[in-house]
Amino acid sequence: MKRTYFCPACRATLNPNVKLILTMARGGRRHLILLSPQPGNYAVIVPADVVLRDGEEVDFFCPACGKNLRSGANARLAEIGFRLEDGTKGRVNFSRRYGEHATYFVTKEWIRSYGENAAIYGDANFFGAGGEAES
Ligand SMILES: [Zn+2]
């Protein structure tokens, strides 16, 4: 099923084509990176001069409006919106640490987690974190 990802602040579509594009910040510099839109696929494309080390924490920003995407559920996570073809909407939370594979798709009804490190943030309060009221 096709997933559309969007910025929770400005609603810009973050996967206009086959990849999800985000701004990543580390060490005072910002870079554009490409991620897989498939849950559980942690392949990431970064500029050739950017070398990420396992465990390194980065910040993610919306490439359209510049909003910091840090999650309200847990500051170690980033959060964006998603929408499925059948109308399902929700939020995706994912780890800000490189190499830490933990992703959570959250709707009003369910949470689906992906990645071998998903247990780390399994008790984050995704439902009570404010986030955005999707209706
Ligand atoms: Zn935005």
Tab-separated table of C-alpha atoms and ligand atoms in Angstrom:
chain	number	residue	atom	x	y	z
A	1	MET	CA	0.000	0.000	0.000
A	2	LYS	CA	1.267	3.435	-0.871
A	3	ARG	CA	2.216	5.585	2.077
A	4	THR	CA	2.374	9.336	1.909
A	5	TYR	CA	4.471	11.063	4.527
A	6	PHE	CA	3.994	14.695	5.440
A	7	CYS	CA	5.302	17.394	7.721
A	8	PRO	CA	3.121	17.774	10.837
A	9	ALA	CA	3.597	21.554	10.718
A	10	CYS	CA	3.276	22.645	7.084
A	11	ARG	CA	1.798	19.435	5.593
A	12	ALA	CA	4.371	19.311	2.809
A	13	THR	CA	4.622	15.852	1.269
A	14	LEU	CA	7.974	14.399	2.299
A	15	ASN	CA	8.039	11.556	-0.243
A	16	PRO	CA	7.191	13.230	-3.549
A	17	ASN	CA	8.737	10.286	-5.341
A	18	VAL	CA	10.178	6.937	-4.311
A	19	LYS	CA	12.227	8.257	-1.405
A	20	LEU	CA	11.457	10.191	1.740
A	21	ILE	CA	13.455	13.403	1.960
A	22	LEU	CA	14.374	15.091	5.234
A	23	THR	CA	16.845	17.662	6.436
A	24	MET	CA	19.306	16.165	8.894
A	25	ALA	CA	21.406	18.282	11.243
A	26	ARG	CA	24.590	17.273	12.985
A	27	GLY	CA	27.549	19.258	14.193
A	28	GLY	CA	25.944	22.547	13.216
A	29	ARG	CA	25.536	21.575	9.572
A	30	ARG	CA	22.402	20.587	7.741
A	31	HIS	CA	22.180	18.031	4.969
A	32	LEU	CA	19.423	16.631	2.799
A	33	ILE	CA	19.053	12.886	3.167
A	34	LEU	CA	16.885	10.240	1.533
A	35	LEU	CA	15.169	7.477	3.454
A	36	SER	CA	13.150	4.465	2.417
A	37	PRO	CA	9.367	4.901	2.791
A	38	GLN	CA	9.089	1.189	3.633
A	39	PRO	CA	8.660	0.533	7.356
A	40	GLY	CA	11.610	-1.416	8.680
A	41	ASN	CA	13.920	-0.484	5.815
A	42	TYR	CA	16.733	1.592	7.317
A	43	ALA	CA	18.679	2.278	4.157
A	44	VAL	CA	19.682	5.926	4.110
A	45	ILE	CA	21.321	7.990	1.402
A	46	VAL	CA	23.503	10.820	2.658
A	47	PRO	CA	25.862	13.152	0.785
A	48	ALA	CA	29.218	11.581	0.013
A	49	ASP	CA	31.052	13.819	2.497
A	50	VAL	CA	28.801	12.849	5.408
A	51	VAL	CA	29.876	9.855	7.480
A	52	LEU	CA	27.490	8.723	10.193
A	53	ARG	CA	28.662	6.642	13.123
A	54	ASP	CA	26.492	4.118	14.924
A	55	GLY	CA	24.855	5.670	17.968
A	56	GLU	CA	25.270	9.211	16.719
A	57	GLU	CA	22.225	11.342	17.479
A	58	VAL	CA	21.025	13.691	14.765
A	59	ASP	CA	18.145	16.113	14.418
A	60	PHE	CA	15.614	15.980	11.632
A	61	PHE	CA	13.865	18.991	10.129
A	62	CYS	CA	11.182	19.455	7.531
A	63	PRO	CA	12.932	20.378	4.276
A	64	ALA	CA	9.987	22.619	3.330
A	65	CYS	CA	9.355	24.717	6.457
A	66	GLY	CA	12.381	23.948	8.630
A	67	LYS	CA	10.434	22.708	11.647
A	68	ASN	CA	12.375	20.517	14.046
A	69	LEU	CA	10.644	17.140	13.893
A	70	ARG	CA	11.536	16.066	17.417
A	71	SER	CA	8.708	13.931	18.820
A	72	GLY	CA	6.479	14.986	21.680
A	73	ALA	CA	6.273	11.356	22.809
A	74	ASN	CA	10.021	11.053	23.422
A	75	ALA	CA	12.710	13.614	22.606
A	76	ARG	CA	14.968	10.832	21.332
A	77	LEU	CA	12.513	10.221	18.519
A	78	ALA	CA	11.511	12.230	15.482
A	79	GLU	CA	7.943	12.389	14.268
A	80	ILE	CA	6.247	12.934	10.914
A	81	GLY	CA	2.741	12.310	9.637
A	82	PHE	CA	1.624	9.499	7.369
A	83	ARG	CA	-1.451	8.739	5.331
A	84	LEU	CA	-2.467	5.501	3.633
A	85	GLU	CA	-4.492	5.060	0.477
A	86	ASP	CA	-7.471	3.820	2.460
A	87	GLY	CA	-7.647	7.089	4.395
A	88	THR	CA	-5.838	5.878	7.515
A	89	LYS	CA	-3.800	8.694	9.027
A	90	GLY	CA	-1.346	8.836	11.842
A	91	ARG	CA	2.172	9.625	12.923
A	92	VAL	CA	5.459	7.854	12.487
A	93	ASN	CA	8.011	8.053	15.267
A	94	PHE	CA	11.540	6.912	14.617
A	95	SER	CA	14.833	6.977	16.460
A	96	ARG	CA	17.134	9.978	16.002
A	97	ARG	CA	20.135	7.712	16.591
A	98	TYR	CA	21.940	6.374	13.592
A	99	GLY	CA	21.981	2.588	13.654
A	100	GLU	CA	19.178	2.365	16.202
A	101	HIS	CA	16.330	0.681	14.376
A	102	ALA	CA	13.120	1.644	16.117
A	103	THR	CA	10.064	2.903	14.243
A	104	TYR	CA	6.448	3.249	15.374
A	105	PHE	CA	3.433	3.839	13.199
A	106	VAL	CA	0.723	5.261	15.436
A	107	THR	CA	-2.935	5.888	14.649
A	108	LYS	CA	-5.828	6.455	17.018
A	109	GLU	CA	-6.493	2.716	17.007
A	110	TRP	CA	-3.137	0.999	16.834
A	111	ILE	CA	0.631	1.121	17.081
A	112	ARG	CA	2.848	-0.961	14.827
A	113	SER	CA	6.521	-1.115	15.634
A	114	TYR	CA	9.390	-2.001	13.340
A	115	GLY	CA	13.093	-2.566	13.779
A	116	GLU	CA	15.135	-4.809	16.045
A	117	ASN	CA	15.499	-2.026	18.648
A	118	ALA	CA	11.795	-1.200	18.856
A	119	ALA	CA	11.575	-2.321	22.487
A	120	ILE	CA	13.735	0.640	23.580
A	121	TYR	CA	10.898	3.149	23.235
A	122	GLY	CA	8.049	0.655	23.446
A	123	ASP	CA	6.682	2.373	26.553
A	124	ALA	CA	6.679	5.904	25.124
A	125	ASN	CA	3.296	7.537	25.493
A	126	PHE	CA	2.469	7.903	21.827
A	127	PHE	CA	-1.228	8.419	22.406
A	128	GLY	CA	-0.943	11.040	25.115
A	129	ALA	CA	1.789	13.096	23.559
A	130	GLY	CA	-0.374	15.777	22.080
A	131	GLY	CA	0.897	15.425	18.592
A	132	GLU	CA	-1.700	16.523	16.137
A	133	ALA	CA	-5.363	15.783	16.233
A	134	GLU	CA	-6.007	13.895	13.021
A	135	SER	CA	-9.639	13.626	12.111
B	1	ZN	ZN	7.120	21.492	7.186
